[in-house]
């Protein structure tokens, strides 16, 4: 079945630096890749997503890239701020499937 | 709009006790989901619903039952709680199947 691996499990960066989180997926039929941010004590919230017909998508300081050949996608956060500190989850979904398969999460700490 | 709400926020059960977790959404979404979140394992789908009166099994359905009597509500039941069900439970809803999911704040359950 579908599997999503996420790295690193923890990431600490200095405020203003960039952060990169990487995910790989196993099923080449996957076509939708969302990223969720989970702040302490809250539920996950979608921050950006990408579909398989697009290689890159940006939204202000956040960008996601997708390499279908290698079956991996990455989240890039530039000019990090303390409020970016949270747990980030990647996920993958096959076409017309109900199911999102989540990665195990990355705890990002942005040091002031 | 309140979005997705969950009750209770926290509960302690003894092994063998039963309880029901309530999820409500006010976005008129057809699709609703129950996940459990365990350390280092991301989010795993327990059950989901594609509309009022329908339910289906996800990845880890054993030990849980669900009901969707009203479109806005999705109930998760534990008939005989076990320590392995200690977890944080999240409900989510979406407008289209597998698309952007809106999560509730979670219910933290401890089974002793």
PDB file of N, CA and C in Angstrom, chain A residues 3-95:
ATOM      1  N   UNK A   3       2.792   4.459   1.097  1.00  0.00           N
ATOM      2  CA  UNK A   3       3.592   4.792   2.259  1.00  0.00           C
ATOM      3  C   UNK A   3       4.254   6.145   2.016  1.00  0.00           C
ATOM      4  N   UNK A   4       4.325   6.964   3.050  1.00  0.00           N
ATOM      5  CA  UNK A   4       4.960   8.276   2.946  1.00  0.00           C
ATOM      6  C   UNK A   4       6.001   8.391   4.051  1.00  0.00           C
ATOM      7  N   UNK A   5       7.231   8.662   3.644  1.00  0.00           N
ATOM      8  CA  UNK A   5       8.310   8.856   4.606  1.00  0.00           C
ATOM      9  C   UNK A   5       8.700  10.325   4.647  1.00  0.00           C
ATOM     10  N   UNK A   6       8.922  10.826   5.849  1.00  0.00           N
ATOM     11  CA  UNK A   6       9.196  12.247   6.043  1.00  0.00           C
ATOM     12  C   UNK A   6      10.478  12.433   6.846  1.00  0.00           C
ATOM     13  N   UNK A   7      11.296  13.390   6.391  1.00  0.00           N
ATOM     14  CA  UNK A   7      12.565  13.682   7.064  1.00  0.00           C
ATOM     15  C   UNK A   7      12.857  15.179   7.008  1.00  0.00           C
ATOM     16  N   UNK A   8      13.510  15.739   8.029  1.00  0.00           N
ATOM     17  CA  UNK A   8      13.895  15.065   9.275  1.00  0.00           C
ATOM     18  C   UNK A   8      12.735  15.020  10.261  1.00  0.00           C
ATOM     19  N   UNK A   9      12.919  14.347  11.355  1.00  0.00           N
ATOM     20  CA  UNK A   9      11.863  14.311  12.367  1.00  0.00           C
ATOM     21  C   UNK A   9      11.890  15.581  13.214  1.00  0.00           C
ATOM     22  N   UNK A  10      13.066  16.174  13.372  1.00  0.00           N
ATOM     23  CA  UNK A  10      13.179  17.458  14.061  1.00  0.00           C
ATOM     24  C   UNK A  10      14.147  18.350  13.283  1.00  0.00           C
ATOM     25  N   UNK A  11      13.885  19.641  13.329  1.00  0.00           N
ATOM     26  CA  UNK A  11      14.691  20.602  12.590  1.00  0.00           C
ATOM     27  C   UNK A  11      14.741  21.893  13.386  1.00  0.00           C
ATOM     28  N   UNK A  12      15.949  22.372  13.654  1.00  0.00           N
ATOM     29  CA  UNK A  12      16.120  23.610  14.389  1.00  0.00           C
ATOM     30  C   UNK A  12      16.890  24.591  13.508  1.00  0.00           C
ATOM     31  N   UNK A  13      16.339  25.776  13.321  1.00  0.00           N
ATOM     32  CA  UNK A  13      16.988  26.789  12.477  1.00  0.00           C
ATOM     33  C   UNK A  13      16.972  28.122  13.192  1.00  0.00           C
ATOM     34  N   UNK A  14      17.880  28.979  12.765  1.00  0.00           N
ATOM     35  CA  UNK A  14      17.934  30.329  13.302  1.00  0.00           C
ATOM     36  C   UNK A  14      16.915  31.181  12.564  1.00  0.00           C
ATOM     37  N   UNK A  15      16.296  32.082  13.286  1.00  0.00           N
ATOM     38  CA  UNK A  15      15.328  32.995  12.669  1.00  0.00           C
ATOM     39  C   UNK A  15      15.958  33.674  11.452  1.00  0.00           C
ATOM     40  N   UNK A  16      15.208  33.681  10.359  1.00  0.00           N
ATOM     41  CA  UNK A  16      15.706  34.284   9.129  1.00  0.00           C
ATOM     42  C   UNK A  16      16.309  33.295   8.159  1.00  0.00           C
ATOM     43  N   UNK A  17      16.712  32.122   8.665  1.00  0.00           N
ATOM     44  CA  UNK A  17      17.241  31.083   7.787  1.00  0.00           C
ATOM     45  C   UNK A  17      16.096  30.357   7.093  1.00  0.00           C
ATOM     46  N   UNK A  18      16.458  29.489   6.140  1.00  0.00           N
ATOM     47  CA  UNK A  18      15.473  28.676   5.439  1.00  0.00           C
ATOM     48  C   UNK A  18      15.363  27.301   6.071  1.00  0.00           C
ATOM     49  N   UNK A  19      14.209  26.689   5.894  1.00  0.00           N
ATOM     50  CA  UNK A  19      13.975  25.328   6.386  1.00  0.00           C
ATOM     51  C   UNK A  19      13.427  24.490   5.247  1.00  0.00           C
ATOM     52  N   UNK A  20      13.914  23.263   5.147  1.00  0.00           N
ATOM     53  CA  UNK A  20      13.456  22.353   4.108  1.00  0.00           C
ATOM     54  C   UNK A  20      13.063  21.018   4.739  1.00  0.00           C
ATOM     55  N   UNK A  21      11.880  20.551   4.408  1.00  0.00           N
ATOM     56  CA  UNK A  21      11.382  19.262   4.881  1.00  0.00           C
ATOM     57  C   UNK A  21      11.067  18.414   3.651  1.00  0.00           C
ATOM     58  N   UNK A  22      11.517  17.153   3.685  1.00  0.00           N
ATOM     59  CA  UNK A  22      11.384  16.305   2.508  1.00  0.00           C
ATOM     60  C   UNK A  22      10.501  15.085   2.782  1.00  0.00           C
ATOM     61  N   UNK A  23       9.748  14.697   1.766  1.00  0.00           N
ATOM     62  CA  UNK A  23       8.910  13.506   1.862  1.00  0.00           C
ATOM     63  C   UNK A  23       9.056  12.665   0.598  1.00  0.00           C
ATOM     64  N   UNK A  24       9.015  11.370   0.762  1.00  0.00           N
ATOM     65  CA  UNK A  24       8.980  10.458  -0.371  1.00  0.00           C
ATOM     66  C   UNK A  24       7.738   9.597  -0.277  1.00  0.00           C
ATOM     67  N   UNK A  25       7.204   9.227  -1.427  1.00  0.00           N
ATOM     68  CA  UNK A  25       6.007   8.400  -1.444  1.00  0.00           C
ATOM     69  C   UNK A  25       6.264   7.172  -2.293  1.00  0.00           C
ATOM     70  N   UNK A  26       5.462   6.141  -2.053  1.00  0.00           N
ATOM     71  CA  UNK A  26       5.749   4.860  -2.695  1.00  0.00           C
ATOM     72  C   UNK A  26       4.905   4.604  -3.937  1.00  0.00           C
ATOM     73  N   UNK A  27       3.698   5.158  -3.978  1.00  0.00           N
ATOM     74  CA  UNK A  27       2.778   4.825  -5.068  1.00  0.00           C
ATOM     75  C   UNK A  27       2.850   5.868  -6.182  1.00  0.00           C
ATOM     76  N   UNK A  28       3.265   5.461  -7.350  1.00  0.00           N
ATOM     77  CA  UNK A  28       3.416   6.397  -8.470  1.00  0.00           C
ATOM     78  C   UNK A  28       2.077   6.954  -8.947  1.00  0.00           C
ATOM     79  N   UNK A  29       0.960   6.364  -8.498  1.00  0.00           N
ATOM     80  CA  UNK A  29      -0.367   6.865  -8.873  1.00  0.00           C
ATOM     81  C   UNK A  29      -0.806   8.047  -8.011  1.00  0.00           C
ATOM     82  N   UNK A  30      -0.042   8.383  -7.004  1.00  0.00           N
ATOM     83  CA  UNK A  30      -0.394   9.516  -6.146  1.00  0.00           C
ATOM     84  C   UNK A  30      -0.384  10.803  -6.956  1.00  0.00           C
ATOM     85  N   UNK A  31      -1.380  11.660  -6.712  1.00  0.00           N
ATOM     86  CA  UNK A  31      -1.467  12.862  -7.537  1.00  0.00           C
ATOM     87  C   UNK A  31      -1.802  14.141  -6.773  1.00  0.00           C
ATOM     88  N   UNK A  32      -1.909  14.022  -5.464  1.00  0.00           N
ATOM     89  CA  UNK A  32      -2.245  15.201  -4.656  1.00  0.00           C
ATOM     90  C   UNK A  32      -1.405  15.158  -3.394  1.00  0.00           C
ATOM     91  N   UNK A  33      -0.717  16.299  -3.097  1.00  0.00           N
ATOM     92  CA  UNK A  33       0.269  16.306  -2.012  1.00  0.00           C
ATOM     93  C   UNK A  33       0.088  17.569  -1.162  1.00  0.00           C
ATOM     94  N   UNK A  34      -0.663  17.457  -0.079  1.00  0.00           N
ATOM     95  CA  UNK A  34      -0.845  18.622   0.797  1.00  0.00           C
ATOM     96  C   UNK A  34       0.176  18.636   1.927  1.00  0.00           C
ATOM     97  N   UNK A  35       0.384  19.831   2.468  1.00  0.00           N
ATOM     98  CA  UNK A  35       1.210  20.010   3.652  1.00  0.00           C
ATOM     99  C   UNK A  35       0.359  20.662   4.743  1.00  0.00           C
ATOM    100  N   UNK A  36       0.477  20.106   5.956  1.00  0.00           N
ATOM    101  CA  UNK A  36      -0.280  20.623   7.081  1.00  0.00           C
ATOM    102  C   UNK A  36       0.665  21.104   8.168  1.00  0.00           C
ATOM    103  N   UNK A  37       0.239  22.149   8.856  1.00  0.00           N
ATOM    104  CA  UNK A  37       0.977  22.699   9.996  1.00  0.00           C
ATOM    105  C   UNK A  37       0.141  22.484  11.250  1.00  0.00           C
ATOM    106  N   UNK A  38       0.760  21.934  12.282  1.00  0.00           N
ATOM    107  CA  UNK A  38       0.046  21.701  13.524  1.00  0.00           C
ATOM    108  C   UNK A  38       0.739  22.436  14.663  1.00  0.00           C
ATOM    109  N   UNK A  39       0.058  23.427  15.190  1.00  0.00           N
ATOM    110  CA  UNK A  39       0.571  24.154  16.346  1.00  0.00           C
ATOM    111  C   UNK A  39       0.178  23.416  17.617  1.00  0.00           C
ATOM    112  N   UNK A  40       0.882  23.697  18.673  1.00  0.00           N
ATOM    113  CA  UNK A  40       0.703  22.976  19.929  1.00  0.00           C
ATOM    114  C   UNK A  40      -0.739  23.061  20.416  1.00  0.00           C
ATOM    115  N   UNK A  41      -1.336  21.909  20.670  1.00  0.00           N
ATOM    116  CA  UNK A  41      -2.692  21.862  21.199  1.00  0.00           C
ATOM    117  C   UNK A  41      -3.789  22.102  20.188  1.00  0.00           C
ATOM    118  N   UNK A  42      -3.420  22.135  18.903  1.00  0.00           N
ATOM    119  CA  UNK A  42      -4.421  22.404  17.867  1.00  0.00           C
ATOM    120  C   UNK A  42      -4.428  21.286  16.825  1.00  0.00           C
ATOM    121  N   UNK A  43      -5.439  21.308  15.993  1.00  0.00           N
ATOM    122  CA  UNK A  43      -5.495  20.357  14.894  1.00  0.00           C
ATOM    123  C   UNK A  43      -4.655  20.831  13.720  1.00  0.00           C
ATOM    124  N   UNK A  44      -4.277  19.907  12.832  1.00  0.00           N
ATOM    125  CA  UNK A  44      -3.499  20.299  11.643  1.00  0.00           C
ATOM    126  C   UNK A  44      -4.279  21.259  10.753  1.00  0.00           C
ATOM    127  N   UNK A  45      -3.547  22.140  10.097  1.00  0.00           N
ATOM    128  CA  UNK A  45      -4.160  23.118   9.200  1.00  0.00           C
ATOM    129  C   UNK A  45      -3.395  23.117   7.886  1.00  0.00           C
ATOM    130  N   UNK A  46      -4.128  23.042   6.779  1.00  0.00           N
ATOM    131  CA  UNK A  46      -3.497  23.052   5.471  1.00  0.00           C
ATOM    132  C   UNK A  46      -2.773  24.382   5.229  1.00  0.00           C
ATOM    133  N   UNK A  47      -1.502  24.281   4.782  1.00  0.00           N
ATOM    134  CA  UNK A  47      -0.773  25.511   4.469  1.00  0.00           C
ATOM    135  C   UNK A  47      -0.483  25.644   2.984  1.00  0.00           C
ATOM    136  N   UNK A  48      -0.327  24.530   2.285  1.00  0.00           N
ATOM    137  CA  UNK A  48      -0.079  24.573   0.856  1.00  0.00           C
ATOM    138  C   UNK A  48      -0.267  23.170   0.308  1.00  0.00           C
ATOM    139  N   UNK A  49      -0.624  23.070  -0.954  1.00  0.00           N
ATOM    140  CA  UNK A  49      -0.731  21.759  -1.574  1.00  0.00           C
ATOM    141  C   UNK A  49      -0.289  21.856  -3.031  1.00  0.00           C
ATOM    142  N   UNK A  50       0.006  20.688  -3.617  1.00  0.00           N
ATOM    143  CA  UNK A  50       0.455  20.648  -5.004  1.00  0.00           C
ATOM    144  C   UNK A  50      -0.104  19.402  -5.663  1.00  0.00           C
ATOM    145  N   UNK A  51      -0.396  19.522  -6.941  1.00  0.00           N
ATOM    146  CA  UNK A  51      -0.901  18.373  -7.694  1.00  0.00           C
ATOM    147  C   UNK A  51       0.164  17.880  -8.653  1.00  0.00           C
ATOM    148  N   UNK A  52      -0.045  16.675  -9.163  1.00  0.00           N
ATOM    149  CA  UNK A  52       1.019  16.013  -9.918  1.00  0.00           C
ATOM    150  C   UNK A  52       1.304  16.654 -11.271  1.00  0.00           C
ATOM    151  N   UNK A  53       0.448  17.543 -11.734  1.00  0.00           N
ATOM    152  CA  UNK A  53       0.695  18.193 -13.020  1.00  0.00           C
ATOM    153  C   UNK A  53       1.484  19.496 -12.876  1.00  0.00           C
ATOM    154  N   UNK A  54       1.950  19.763 -11.656  1.00  0.00           N
ATOM    155  CA  UNK A  54       2.694  20.991 -11.375  1.00  0.00           C
ATOM    156  C   UNK A  54       3.996  20.617 -10.680  1.00  0.00           C
ATOM    157  N   UNK A  55       5.100  21.314 -11.013  1.00  0.00           N
ATOM    158  CA  UNK A  55       6.376  20.987 -10.408  1.00  0.00           C
ATOM    159  C   UNK A  55       6.706  21.816  -9.175  1.00  0.00           C
ATOM    160  N   UNK A  56       6.107  23.023  -9.108  1.00  0.00           N
ATOM    161  CA  UNK A  56       6.413  23.902  -7.993  1.00  0.00           C
ATOM    162  C   UNK A  56       5.245  24.839  -7.753  1.00  0.00           C
ATOM    163  N   UNK A  57       5.061  25.198  -6.493  1.00  0.00           N
ATOM    164  CA  UNK A  57       4.011  26.144  -6.135  1.00  0.00           C
ATOM    165  C   UNK A  57       4.505  26.996  -4.978  1.00  0.00           C
ATOM    166  N   UNK A  58       4.220  28.300  -5.055  1.00  0.00           N
ATOM    167  CA  UNK A  58       4.680  29.215  -4.005  1.00  0.00           C
ATOM    168  C   UNK A  58       3.524  29.996  -3.418  1.00  0.00           C
ATOM    169  N   UNK A  59       3.670  30.312  -2.134  1.00  0.00           N
ATOM    170  CA  UNK A  59       2.708  31.177  -1.454  1.00  0.00           C
ATOM    171  C   UNK A  59       3.486  31.967  -0.416  1.00  0.00           C
ATOM    172  N   UNK A  60       3.876  33.162  -0.806  1.00  0.00           N
ATOM    173  CA  UNK A  60       4.679  34.052   0.037  1.00  0.00           C
ATOM    174  C   UNK A  60       5.977  33.355   0.449  1.00  0.00           C
ATOM    175  N   UNK A  61       6.186  33.082   1.723  1.00  0.00           N
ATOM    176  CA  UNK A  61       7.451  32.499   2.164  1.00  0.00           C
ATOM    177  C   UNK A  61       7.486  30.972   2.067  1.00  0.00           C
ATOM    178  N   UNK A  62       6.393  30.388   1.631  1.00  0.00           N
ATOM    179  CA  UNK A  62       6.299  28.931   1.576  1.00  0.00           C
ATOM    180  C   UNK A  62       6.257  28.462   0.127  1.00  0.00           C
ATOM    181  N   UNK A  63       6.979  27.387  -0.147  1.00  0.00           N
ATOM    182  CA  UNK A  63       6.951  26.797  -1.482  1.00  0.00           C
ATOM    183  C   UNK A  63       6.999  25.281  -1.353  1.00  0.00           C
ATOM    184  N   UNK A  64       6.426  24.617  -2.321  1.00  0.00           N
ATOM    185  CA  UNK A  64       6.494  23.162  -2.376  1.00  0.00           C
ATOM    186  C   UNK A  64       6.967  22.757  -3.764  1.00  0.00           C
ATOM    187  N   UNK A  65       7.867  21.784  -3.811  1.00  0.00           N
ATOM    188  CA  UNK A  65       8.355  21.257  -5.081  1.00  0.00           C
ATOM    189  C   UNK A  65       8.028  19.783  -5.163  1.00  0.00           C
ATOM    190  N   UNK A  66       7.804  19.318  -6.372  1.00  0.00           N
ATOM    191  CA  UNK A  66       7.446  17.924  -6.601  1.00  0.00           C
ATOM    192  C   UNK A  66       8.314  17.349  -7.709  1.00  0.00           C
ATOM    193  N   UNK A  67       8.910  16.187  -7.431  1.00  0.00           N
ATOM    194  CA  UNK A  67       9.673  15.457  -8.426  1.00  0.00           C
ATOM    195  C   UNK A  67       8.995  14.103  -8.600  1.00  0.00           C
ATOM    196  N   UNK A  68       8.174  13.993  -9.643  1.00  0.00           N
ATOM    197  CA  UNK A  68       7.399  12.756  -9.840  1.00  0.00           C
ATOM    198  C   UNK A  68       8.284  11.572 -10.189  1.00  0.00           C
ATOM    199  N   UNK A  69       9.355  11.822 -10.911  1.00  0.00           N
ATOM    200  CA  UNK A  69      10.255  10.729 -11.302  1.00  0.00           C
ATOM    201  C   UNK A  69      10.875  10.079 -10.081  1.00  0.00           C
ATOM    202  N   UNK A  70      11.330  10.915  -9.168  1.00  0.00           N
ATOM    203  CA  UNK A  70      11.965  10.411  -7.952  1.00  0.00           C
ATOM    204  C   UNK A  70      10.947  10.112  -6.860  1.00  0.00           C
ATOM    205  N   UNK A  71       9.720  10.487  -7.067  1.00  0.00           N
ATOM    206  CA  UNK A  71       8.640  10.310  -6.099  1.00  0.00           C
ATOM    207  C   UNK A  71       8.960  10.973  -4.765  1.00  0.00           C
ATOM    208  N   UNK A  72       9.350  12.233  -4.854  1.00  0.00           N
ATOM    209  CA  UNK A  72       9.515  12.971  -3.616  1.00  0.00           C
ATOM    210  C   UNK A  72       9.066  14.421  -3.782  1.00  0.00           C
ATOM    211  N   UNK A  73       8.665  15.011  -2.676  1.00  0.00           N
ATOM    212  CA  UNK A  73       8.231  16.398  -2.663  1.00  0.00           C
ATOM    213  C   UNK A  73       8.738  17.062  -1.383  1.00  0.00           C
ATOM    214  N   UNK A  74       8.930  18.357  -1.461  1.00  0.00           N
ATOM    215  CA  UNK A  74       9.580  19.076  -0.364  1.00  0.00           C
ATOM    216  C   UNK A  74       8.849  20.372  -0.045  1.00  0.00           C
ATOM    217  N   UNK A  75       8.920  20.740   1.215  1.00  0.00           N
ATOM    218  CA  UNK A  75       8.388  22.020   1.696  1.00  0.00           C
ATOM    219  C   UNK A  75       9.569  22.935   1.997  1.00  0.00           C
ATOM    220  N   UNK A  76       9.518  24.148   1.471  1.00  0.00           N
ATOM    221  CA  UNK A  76      10.575  25.128   1.689  1.00  0.00           C
ATOM    222  C   UNK A  76       9.960  26.343   2.381  1.00  0.00           C
ATOM    223  N   UNK A  77      10.540  26.715   3.505  1.00  0.00           N
ATOM    224  CA  UNK A  77      10.112  27.922   4.203  1.00  0.00           C
ATOM    225  C   UNK A  77      11.302  28.872   4.242  1.00  0.00           C
ATOM    226  N   UNK A  78      11.131  30.037   3.662  1.00  0.00           N
ATOM    227  CA  UNK A  78      12.214  31.023   3.665  1.00  0.00           C
ATOM    228  C   UNK A  78      11.969  32.077   4.737  1.00  0.00           C
ATOM    229  N   UNK A  79      13.053  32.746   5.125  1.00  0.00           N
ATOM    230  CA  UNK A  79      12.978  33.835   6.128  1.00  0.00           C
ATOM    231  C   UNK A  79      12.143  33.393   7.330  1.00  0.00           C
ATOM    232  N   UNK A  80      12.523  32.290   7.917  1.00  0.00           N
ATOM    233  CA  UNK A  80      11.727  31.710   9.004  1.00  0.00           C
ATOM    234  C   UNK A  80      11.556  32.687  10.169  1.00  0.00           C
ATOM    235  N   UNK A  81      10.410  32.551  10.816  1.00  0.00           N
ATOM    236  CA  UNK A  81      10.048  33.384  11.956  1.00  0.00           C
ATOM    237  C   UNK A  81       9.663  32.487  13.124  1.00  0.00           C
ATOM    238  N   UNK A  82       9.758  32.960  14.351  1.00  0.00           N
ATOM    239  CA  UNK A  82       9.411  32.125  15.503  1.00  0.00           C
ATOM    240  C   UNK A  82       8.015  31.510  15.401  1.00  0.00           C
ATOM    241  N   UNK A  83       7.088  32.212  14.784  1.00  0.00           N
ATOM    242  CA  UNK A  83       5.723  31.675  14.662  1.00  0.00           C
ATOM    243  C   UNK A  83       5.616  30.534  13.659  1.00  0.00           C
ATOM    244  N   UNK A  84       6.708  30.259  12.941  1.00  0.00           N
ATOM    245  CA  UNK A  84       6.736  29.080  12.071  1.00  0.00           C
ATOM    246  C   UNK A  84       6.996  27.802  12.870  1.00  0.00           C
ATOM    247  N   UNK A  85       7.403  27.951  14.119  1.00  0.00           N
ATOM    248  CA  UNK A  85       7.655  26.785  14.962  1.00  0.00           C
ATOM    249  C   UNK A  85       6.371  25.996  15.133  1.00  0.00           C
ATOM    250  N   UNK A  86       6.419  24.714  14.755  1.00  0.00           N
ATOM    251  CA  UNK A  86       5.235  23.848  14.781  1.00  0.00           C
ATOM    252  C   UNK A  86       5.662  22.477  14.288  1.00  0.00           C
ATOM    253  N   UNK A  87       4.697  21.561  14.219  1.00  0.00           N
ATOM    254  CA  UNK A  87       4.925  20.268  13.581  1.00  0.00           C
ATOM    255  C   UNK A  87       4.305  20.319  12.187  1.00  0.00           C
ATOM    256  N   UNK A  88       5.055  19.894  11.203  1.00  0.00           N
ATOM    257  CA  UNK A  88       4.607  19.910   9.821  1.00  0.00           C
ATOM    258  C   UNK A  88       4.439  18.476   9.325  1.00  0.00           C
ATOM    259  N   UNK A  89       3.312  18.231   8.663  1.00  0.00           N
ATOM    260  CA  UNK A  89       3.027  16.916   8.099  1.00  0.00           C
ATOM    261  C   UNK A  89       2.864  17.022   6.592  1.00  0.00           C
ATOM    262  N   UNK A  90       3.493  16.099   5.878  1.00  0.00           N
ATOM    263  CA  UNK A  90       3.198  15.956   4.468  1.00  0.00           C
ATOM    264  C   UNK A  90       2.186  14.828   4.310  1.00  0.00           C
ATOM    265  N   UNK A  91       1.537  14.769   3.172  1.00  0.00           N
ATOM    266  CA  UNK A  91       0.583  13.705   2.898  1.00  0.00           C
ATOM    267  C   UNK A  91       0.519  13.474   1.398  1.00  0.00           C
ATOM    268  N   UNK A  92       0.044  12.299   1.027  1.00  0.00           N
ATOM    269  CA  UNK A  92      -0.121  11.953  -0.381  1.00  0.00           C
ATOM    270  C   UNK A  92      -1.436  11.227  -0.564  1.00  0.00           C
ATOM    271  N   UNK A  93      -2.035  11.413  -1.735  1.00  0.00           N
ATOM    272  CA  UNK A  93      -3.316  10.782  -2.039  1.00  0.00           C
ATOM    273  C   UNK A  93      -3.329  10.297  -3.470  1.00  0.00           C
ATOM    274  N   UNK A  94      -3.860   9.098  -3.676  1.00  0.00           N
ATOM    275  CA  UNK A  94      -4.032   8.579  -5.034  1.00  0.00           C
ATOM    276  C   UNK A  94      -5.284   9.183  -5.652  1.00  0.00           C
ATOM    277  N   UNK A  95      -5.339   9.185  -6.950  1.00  0.00           N
ATOM    278  CA  UNK A  95      -6.468   9.757  -7.657  1.00  0.00           C
ATOM    279  C   UNK A  95      -7.777   9.130  -7.199  1.00  0.00           C
TER     280      UNK A  95
END
